[in-house]
PDB file of C-alpha atoms in Angstrom:
ATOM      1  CA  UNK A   1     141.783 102.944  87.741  1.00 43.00           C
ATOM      2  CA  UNK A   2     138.343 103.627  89.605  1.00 48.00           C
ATOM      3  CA  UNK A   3     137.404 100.376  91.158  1.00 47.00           C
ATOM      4  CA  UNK A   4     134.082  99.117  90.046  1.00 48.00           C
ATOM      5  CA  UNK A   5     136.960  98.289  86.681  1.00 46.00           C
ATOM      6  CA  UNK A   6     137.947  95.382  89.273  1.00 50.00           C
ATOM      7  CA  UNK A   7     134.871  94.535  90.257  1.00 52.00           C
ATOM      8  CA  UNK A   8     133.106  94.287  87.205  1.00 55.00           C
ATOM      9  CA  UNK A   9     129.179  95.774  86.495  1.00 62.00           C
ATOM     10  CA  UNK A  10     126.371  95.422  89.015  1.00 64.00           C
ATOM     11  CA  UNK A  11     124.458  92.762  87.890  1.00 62.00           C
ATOM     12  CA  UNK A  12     120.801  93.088  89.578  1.00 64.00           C
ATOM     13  CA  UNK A  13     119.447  89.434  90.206  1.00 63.00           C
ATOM     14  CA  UNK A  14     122.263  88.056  89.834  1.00 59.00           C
ATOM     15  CA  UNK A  15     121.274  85.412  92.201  1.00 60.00           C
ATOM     16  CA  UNK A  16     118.113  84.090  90.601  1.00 63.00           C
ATOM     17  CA  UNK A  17     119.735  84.001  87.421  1.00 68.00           C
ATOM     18  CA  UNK A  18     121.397  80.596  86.091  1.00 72.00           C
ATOM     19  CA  UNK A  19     124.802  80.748  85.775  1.00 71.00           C
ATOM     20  CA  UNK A  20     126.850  77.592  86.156  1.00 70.00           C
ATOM     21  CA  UNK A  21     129.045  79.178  88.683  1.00 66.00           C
ATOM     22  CA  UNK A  22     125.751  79.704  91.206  1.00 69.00           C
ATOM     23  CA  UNK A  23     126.080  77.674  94.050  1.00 73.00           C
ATOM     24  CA  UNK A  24     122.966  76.333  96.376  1.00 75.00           C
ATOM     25  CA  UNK A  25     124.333  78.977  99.156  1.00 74.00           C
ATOM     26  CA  UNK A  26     123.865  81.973  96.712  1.00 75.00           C
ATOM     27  CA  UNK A  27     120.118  80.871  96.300  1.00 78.00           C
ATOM     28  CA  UNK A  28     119.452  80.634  99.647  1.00 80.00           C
ATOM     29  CA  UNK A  29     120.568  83.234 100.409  1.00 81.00           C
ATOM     30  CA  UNK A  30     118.432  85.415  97.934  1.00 82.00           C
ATOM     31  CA  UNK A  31     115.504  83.476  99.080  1.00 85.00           C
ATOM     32  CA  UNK A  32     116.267  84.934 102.797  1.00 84.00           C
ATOM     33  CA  UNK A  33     116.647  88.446 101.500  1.00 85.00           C
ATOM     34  CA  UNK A  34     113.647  88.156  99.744  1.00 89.00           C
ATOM     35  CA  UNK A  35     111.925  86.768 102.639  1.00 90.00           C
ATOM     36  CA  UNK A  36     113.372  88.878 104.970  1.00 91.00           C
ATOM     37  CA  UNK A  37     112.319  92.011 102.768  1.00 91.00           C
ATOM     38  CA  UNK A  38     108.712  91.078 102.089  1.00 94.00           C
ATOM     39  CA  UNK A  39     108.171  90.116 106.197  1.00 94.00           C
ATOM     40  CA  UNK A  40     109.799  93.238 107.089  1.00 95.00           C
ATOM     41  CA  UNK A  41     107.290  95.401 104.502  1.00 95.00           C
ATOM     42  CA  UNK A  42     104.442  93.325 106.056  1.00 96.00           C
ATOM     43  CA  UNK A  43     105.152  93.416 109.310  1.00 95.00           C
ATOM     44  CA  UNK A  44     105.613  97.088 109.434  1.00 96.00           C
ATOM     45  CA  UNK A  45     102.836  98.039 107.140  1.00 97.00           C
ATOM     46  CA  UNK A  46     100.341  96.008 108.994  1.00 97.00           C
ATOM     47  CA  UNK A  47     101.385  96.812 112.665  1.00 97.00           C
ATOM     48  CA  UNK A  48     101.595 100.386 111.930  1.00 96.00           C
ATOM     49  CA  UNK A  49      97.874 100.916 110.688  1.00 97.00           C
ATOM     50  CA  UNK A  50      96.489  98.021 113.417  1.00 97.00           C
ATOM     51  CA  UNK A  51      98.445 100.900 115.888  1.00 97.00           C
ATOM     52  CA  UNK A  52      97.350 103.874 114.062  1.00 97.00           C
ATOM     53  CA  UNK A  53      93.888 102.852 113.849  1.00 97.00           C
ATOM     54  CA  UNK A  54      93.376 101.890 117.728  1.00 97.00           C
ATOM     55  CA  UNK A  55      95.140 104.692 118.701  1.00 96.00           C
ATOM     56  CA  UNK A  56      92.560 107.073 116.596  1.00 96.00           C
ATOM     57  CA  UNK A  57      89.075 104.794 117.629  1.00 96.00           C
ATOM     58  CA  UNK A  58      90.212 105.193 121.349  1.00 96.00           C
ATOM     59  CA  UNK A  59      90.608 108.820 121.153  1.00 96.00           C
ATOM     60  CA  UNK A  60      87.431 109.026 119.186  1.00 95.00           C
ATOM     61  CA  UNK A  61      86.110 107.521 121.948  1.00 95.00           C
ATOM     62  CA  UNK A  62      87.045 109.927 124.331  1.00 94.00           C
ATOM     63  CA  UNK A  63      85.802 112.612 122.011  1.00 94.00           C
ATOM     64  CA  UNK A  64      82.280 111.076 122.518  1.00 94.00           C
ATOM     65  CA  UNK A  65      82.353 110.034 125.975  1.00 94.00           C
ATOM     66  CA  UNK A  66      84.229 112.516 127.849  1.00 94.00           C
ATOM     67  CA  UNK A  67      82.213 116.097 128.663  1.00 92.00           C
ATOM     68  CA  UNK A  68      83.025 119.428 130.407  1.00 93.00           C
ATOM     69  CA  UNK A  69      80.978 119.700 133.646  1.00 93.00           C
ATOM     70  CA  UNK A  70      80.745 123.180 135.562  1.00 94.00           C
ATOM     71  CA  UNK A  71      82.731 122.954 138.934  1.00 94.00           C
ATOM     72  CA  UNK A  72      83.667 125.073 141.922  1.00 95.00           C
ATOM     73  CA  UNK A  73      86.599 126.004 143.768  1.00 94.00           C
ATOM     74  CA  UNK A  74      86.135 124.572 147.220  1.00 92.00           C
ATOM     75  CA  UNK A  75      88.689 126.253 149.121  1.00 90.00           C
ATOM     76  CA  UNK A  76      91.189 129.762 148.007  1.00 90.00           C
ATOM     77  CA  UNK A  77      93.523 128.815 145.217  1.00 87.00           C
ATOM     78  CA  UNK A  78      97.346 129.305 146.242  1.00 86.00           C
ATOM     79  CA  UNK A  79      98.949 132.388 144.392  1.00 80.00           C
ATOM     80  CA  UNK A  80      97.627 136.285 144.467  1.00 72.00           C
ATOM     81  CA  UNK A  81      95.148 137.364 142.632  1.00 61.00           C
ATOM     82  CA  UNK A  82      95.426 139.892 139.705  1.00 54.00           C
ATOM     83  CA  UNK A  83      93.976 141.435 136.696  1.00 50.00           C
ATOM     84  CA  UNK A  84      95.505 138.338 134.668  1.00 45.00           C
ATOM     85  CA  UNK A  85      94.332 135.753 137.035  1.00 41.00           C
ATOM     86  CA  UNK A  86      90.900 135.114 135.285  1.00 47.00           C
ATOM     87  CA  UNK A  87      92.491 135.424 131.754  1.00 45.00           C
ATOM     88  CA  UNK A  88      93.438 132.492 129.911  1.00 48.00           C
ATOM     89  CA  UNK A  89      96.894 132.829 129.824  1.00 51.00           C
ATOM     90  CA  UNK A  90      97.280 133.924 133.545  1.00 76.00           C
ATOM     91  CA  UNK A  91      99.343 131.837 136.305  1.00 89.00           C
ATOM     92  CA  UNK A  92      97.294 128.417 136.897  1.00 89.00           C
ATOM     93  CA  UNK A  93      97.282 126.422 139.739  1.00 93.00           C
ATOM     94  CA  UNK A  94      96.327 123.323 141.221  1.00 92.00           C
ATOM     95  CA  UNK A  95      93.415 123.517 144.010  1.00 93.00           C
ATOM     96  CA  UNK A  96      90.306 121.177 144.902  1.00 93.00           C
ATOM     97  CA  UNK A  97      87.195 121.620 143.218  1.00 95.00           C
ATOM     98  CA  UNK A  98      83.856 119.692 143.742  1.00 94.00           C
ATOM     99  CA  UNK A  99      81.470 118.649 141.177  1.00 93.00           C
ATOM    100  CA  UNK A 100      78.244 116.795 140.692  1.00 90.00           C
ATOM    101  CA  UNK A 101      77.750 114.236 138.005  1.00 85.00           C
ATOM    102  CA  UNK A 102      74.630 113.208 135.856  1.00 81.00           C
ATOM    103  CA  UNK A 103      73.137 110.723 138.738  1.00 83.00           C
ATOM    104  CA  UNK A 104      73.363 113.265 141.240  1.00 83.00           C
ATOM    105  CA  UNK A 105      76.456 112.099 143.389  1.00 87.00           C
ATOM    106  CA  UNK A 106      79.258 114.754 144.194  1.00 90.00           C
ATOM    107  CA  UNK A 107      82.442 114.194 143.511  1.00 92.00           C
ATOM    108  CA  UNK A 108      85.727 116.268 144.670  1.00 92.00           C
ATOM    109  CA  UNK A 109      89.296 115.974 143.010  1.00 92.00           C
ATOM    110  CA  UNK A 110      92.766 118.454 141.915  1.00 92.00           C
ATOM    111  CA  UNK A 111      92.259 120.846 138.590  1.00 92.00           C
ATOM    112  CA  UNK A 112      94.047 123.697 137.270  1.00 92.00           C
ATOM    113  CA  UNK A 113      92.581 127.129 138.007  1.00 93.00           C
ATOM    114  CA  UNK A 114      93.351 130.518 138.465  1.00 92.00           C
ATOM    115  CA  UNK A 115      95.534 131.634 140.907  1.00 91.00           C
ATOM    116  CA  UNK A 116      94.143 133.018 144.261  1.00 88.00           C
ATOM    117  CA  UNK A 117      90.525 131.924 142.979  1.00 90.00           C
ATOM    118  CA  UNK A 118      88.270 132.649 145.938  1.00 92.00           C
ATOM    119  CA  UNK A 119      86.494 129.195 147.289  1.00 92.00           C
ATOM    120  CA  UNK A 120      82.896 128.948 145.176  1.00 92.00           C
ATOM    121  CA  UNK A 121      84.625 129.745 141.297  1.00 93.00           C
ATOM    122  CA  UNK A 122      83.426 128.190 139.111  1.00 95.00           C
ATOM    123  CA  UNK A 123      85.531 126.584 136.321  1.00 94.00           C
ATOM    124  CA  UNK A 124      85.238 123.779 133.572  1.00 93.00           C
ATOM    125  CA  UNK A 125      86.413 120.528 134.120  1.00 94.00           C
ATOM    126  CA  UNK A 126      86.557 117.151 131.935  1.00 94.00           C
ATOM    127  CA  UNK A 127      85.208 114.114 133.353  1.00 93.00           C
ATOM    128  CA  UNK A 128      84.843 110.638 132.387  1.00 91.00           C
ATOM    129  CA  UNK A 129      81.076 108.749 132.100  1.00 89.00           C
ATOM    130  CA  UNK A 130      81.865 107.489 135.862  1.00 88.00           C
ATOM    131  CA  UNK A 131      82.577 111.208 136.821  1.00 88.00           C
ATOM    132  CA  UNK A 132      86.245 111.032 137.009  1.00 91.00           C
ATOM    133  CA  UNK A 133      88.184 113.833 136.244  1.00 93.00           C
ATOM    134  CA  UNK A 134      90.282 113.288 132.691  1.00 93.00           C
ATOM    135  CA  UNK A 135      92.008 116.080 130.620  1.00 92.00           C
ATOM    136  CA  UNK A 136      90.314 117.904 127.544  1.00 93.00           C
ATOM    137  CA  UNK A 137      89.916 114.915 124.735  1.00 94.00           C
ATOM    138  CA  UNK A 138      92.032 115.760 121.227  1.00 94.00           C
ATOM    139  CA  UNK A 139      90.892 117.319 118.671  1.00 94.00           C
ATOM    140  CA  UNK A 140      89.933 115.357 115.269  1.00 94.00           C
ATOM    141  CA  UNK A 141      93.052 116.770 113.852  1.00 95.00           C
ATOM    142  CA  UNK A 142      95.020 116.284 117.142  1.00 95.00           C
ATOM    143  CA  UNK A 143      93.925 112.604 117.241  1.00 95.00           C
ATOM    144  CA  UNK A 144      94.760 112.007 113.199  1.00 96.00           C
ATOM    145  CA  UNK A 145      98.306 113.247 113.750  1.00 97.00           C
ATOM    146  CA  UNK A 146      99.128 111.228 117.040  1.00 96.00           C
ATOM    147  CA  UNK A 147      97.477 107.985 115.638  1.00 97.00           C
ATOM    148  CA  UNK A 148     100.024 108.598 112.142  1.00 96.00           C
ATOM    149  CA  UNK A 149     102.805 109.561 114.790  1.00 97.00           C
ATOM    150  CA  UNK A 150     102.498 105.813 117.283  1.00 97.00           C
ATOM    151  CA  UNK A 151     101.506 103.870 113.948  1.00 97.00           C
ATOM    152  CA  UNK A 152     104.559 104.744 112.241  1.00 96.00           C
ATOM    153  CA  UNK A 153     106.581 104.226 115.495  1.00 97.00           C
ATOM    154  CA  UNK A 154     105.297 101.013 115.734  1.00 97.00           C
ATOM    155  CA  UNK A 155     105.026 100.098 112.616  1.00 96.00           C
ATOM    156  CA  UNK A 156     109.095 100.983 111.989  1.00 96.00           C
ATOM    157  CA  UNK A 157     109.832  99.029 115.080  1.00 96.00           C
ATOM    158  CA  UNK A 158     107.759  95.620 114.083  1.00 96.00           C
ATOM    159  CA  UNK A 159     109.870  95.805 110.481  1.00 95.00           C
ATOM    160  CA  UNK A 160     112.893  95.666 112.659  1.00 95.00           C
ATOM    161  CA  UNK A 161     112.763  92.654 114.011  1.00 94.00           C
ATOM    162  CA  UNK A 162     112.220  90.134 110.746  1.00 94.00           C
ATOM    163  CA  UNK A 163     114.861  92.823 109.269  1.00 93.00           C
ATOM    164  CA  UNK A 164     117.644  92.463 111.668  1.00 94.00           C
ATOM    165  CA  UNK A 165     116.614  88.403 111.770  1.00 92.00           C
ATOM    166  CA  UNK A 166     117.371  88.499 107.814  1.00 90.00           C
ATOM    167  CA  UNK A 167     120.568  90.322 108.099  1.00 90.00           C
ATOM    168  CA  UNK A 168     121.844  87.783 110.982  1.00 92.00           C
ATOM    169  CA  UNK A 169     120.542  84.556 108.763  1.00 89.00           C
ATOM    170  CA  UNK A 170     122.143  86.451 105.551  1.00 86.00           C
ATOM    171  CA  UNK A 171     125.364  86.923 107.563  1.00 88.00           C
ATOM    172  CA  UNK A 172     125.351  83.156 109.032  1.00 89.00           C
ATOM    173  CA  UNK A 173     125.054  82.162 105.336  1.00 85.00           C
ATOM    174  CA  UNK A 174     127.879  84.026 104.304  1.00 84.00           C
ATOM    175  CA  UNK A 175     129.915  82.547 106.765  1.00 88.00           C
ATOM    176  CA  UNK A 176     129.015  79.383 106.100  1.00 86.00           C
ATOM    177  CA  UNK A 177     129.928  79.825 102.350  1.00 82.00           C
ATOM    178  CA  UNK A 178     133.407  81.765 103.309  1.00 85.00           C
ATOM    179  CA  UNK A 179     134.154  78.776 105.653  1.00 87.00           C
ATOM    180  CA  UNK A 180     133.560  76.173 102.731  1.00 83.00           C
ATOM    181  CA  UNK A 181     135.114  78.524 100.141  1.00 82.00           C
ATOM    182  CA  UNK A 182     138.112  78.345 102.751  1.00 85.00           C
ATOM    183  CA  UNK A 183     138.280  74.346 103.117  1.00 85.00           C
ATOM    184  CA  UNK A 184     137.862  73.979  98.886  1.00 81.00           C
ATOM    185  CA  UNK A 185     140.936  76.447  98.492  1.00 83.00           C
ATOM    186  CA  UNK A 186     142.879  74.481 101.459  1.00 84.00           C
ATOM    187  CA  UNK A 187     142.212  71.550  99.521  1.00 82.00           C
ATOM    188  CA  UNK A 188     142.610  72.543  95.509  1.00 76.00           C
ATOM    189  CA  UNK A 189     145.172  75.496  95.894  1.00 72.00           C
ATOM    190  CA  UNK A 190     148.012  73.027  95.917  1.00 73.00           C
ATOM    191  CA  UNK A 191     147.060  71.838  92.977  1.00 73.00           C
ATOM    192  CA  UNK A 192     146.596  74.704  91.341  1.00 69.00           C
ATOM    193  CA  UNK A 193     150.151  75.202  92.057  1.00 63.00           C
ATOM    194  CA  UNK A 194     151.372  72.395  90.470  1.00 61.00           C
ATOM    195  CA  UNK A 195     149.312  72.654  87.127  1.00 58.00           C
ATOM    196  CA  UNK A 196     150.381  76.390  86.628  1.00 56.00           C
ATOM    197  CA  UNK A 197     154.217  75.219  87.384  1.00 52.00           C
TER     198      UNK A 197
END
């Protein structure tokens, strides 16, 4: 005989129902689950677009603020050079390059160029408004995906804690109610024993 025969049919809301055999643990504890629930669904909803959305205005702002500036090799790159060496997919390497920003003031730092560049190359760099070098910004596309990508990391991890809180409450509350199920039986199951005798 399957067992759901022993167990009777899943009755859904069984604990907001009346029923005289409902005892004040069984409510509380659907009012926990259903707290639990709704905070988790908030929590992660909200933190995961408040993520998503400051992760996509900051690289939006990078977008704007960060520009390609013309720079130069300023000594011989490490590395031979070949035919392949000025193609995009050639061997890249680091080496100093100098650069001048809008105001006039130059500025020096490490970027990725060709190998065996000869000192004077130029190549295209990414710098900041104060002139610091920064990587190539992310596309709009780029930028969309990432911002879904940390929102709904975030946004999963911020449901987990009021989840896992609700599942520790729920399981306090069932031990409470197995430990006074426990001391009723220890008290009326020798009775029962002498009525049924």
């Amino acid at each position: 005989m399957p067992l759901k025969a022993f167990r009777g049919p899943k009755v859904w809301l069984w604990r907001w129902r009346r029923n005289p055999l409902k005892r004040r643990a069984d409510t509380m504890e659907a009012w926990v689950l259903l707290g639990a629930w709704l905070l988790t669904l908030l929590a992660g909803v909200l933190a995961g677009l408040a993520a998503a959305r400051s992760v996509e205005d900051g690289l939006a702002r990078e977008r704007v603020e960060w520009h390609p500036v013309v720079a130069h090799v300023t000594e011989r790159a490490p590395g031979s050079a070949g035919p392949e060496s000025d193609s995009s997919d050639g061997e890249r390497v680091w080496a100093r390059v100098g650069w001048t920003v809008a105001d006039g003031s130059a500025h020096t730092g490490q970027a990725r160029v060709p190998a065996g560049s000869r000192a004077g190359t130029p190549v295209t760099v990414w710098t900041d408004p104060q002139g610091h070098l920064v990587t190539r910004p992310v596309t709009a596309a780029e930028a969309h995906f990432r911002s879904a990508l940390i929102g709904g990391l975030v946004g999963l991890s911020a449901a987990a804690v009021p989840f896992v809180a609700g599942l520790v409450a729920r399981g306090r509350l069932e031990r409470r109610r197995m430990d006074r199920w426990d001391a009723e039986w220890a008290r009326l199951g020798p009775q029962w024993g002498r009525m049924t005798g």
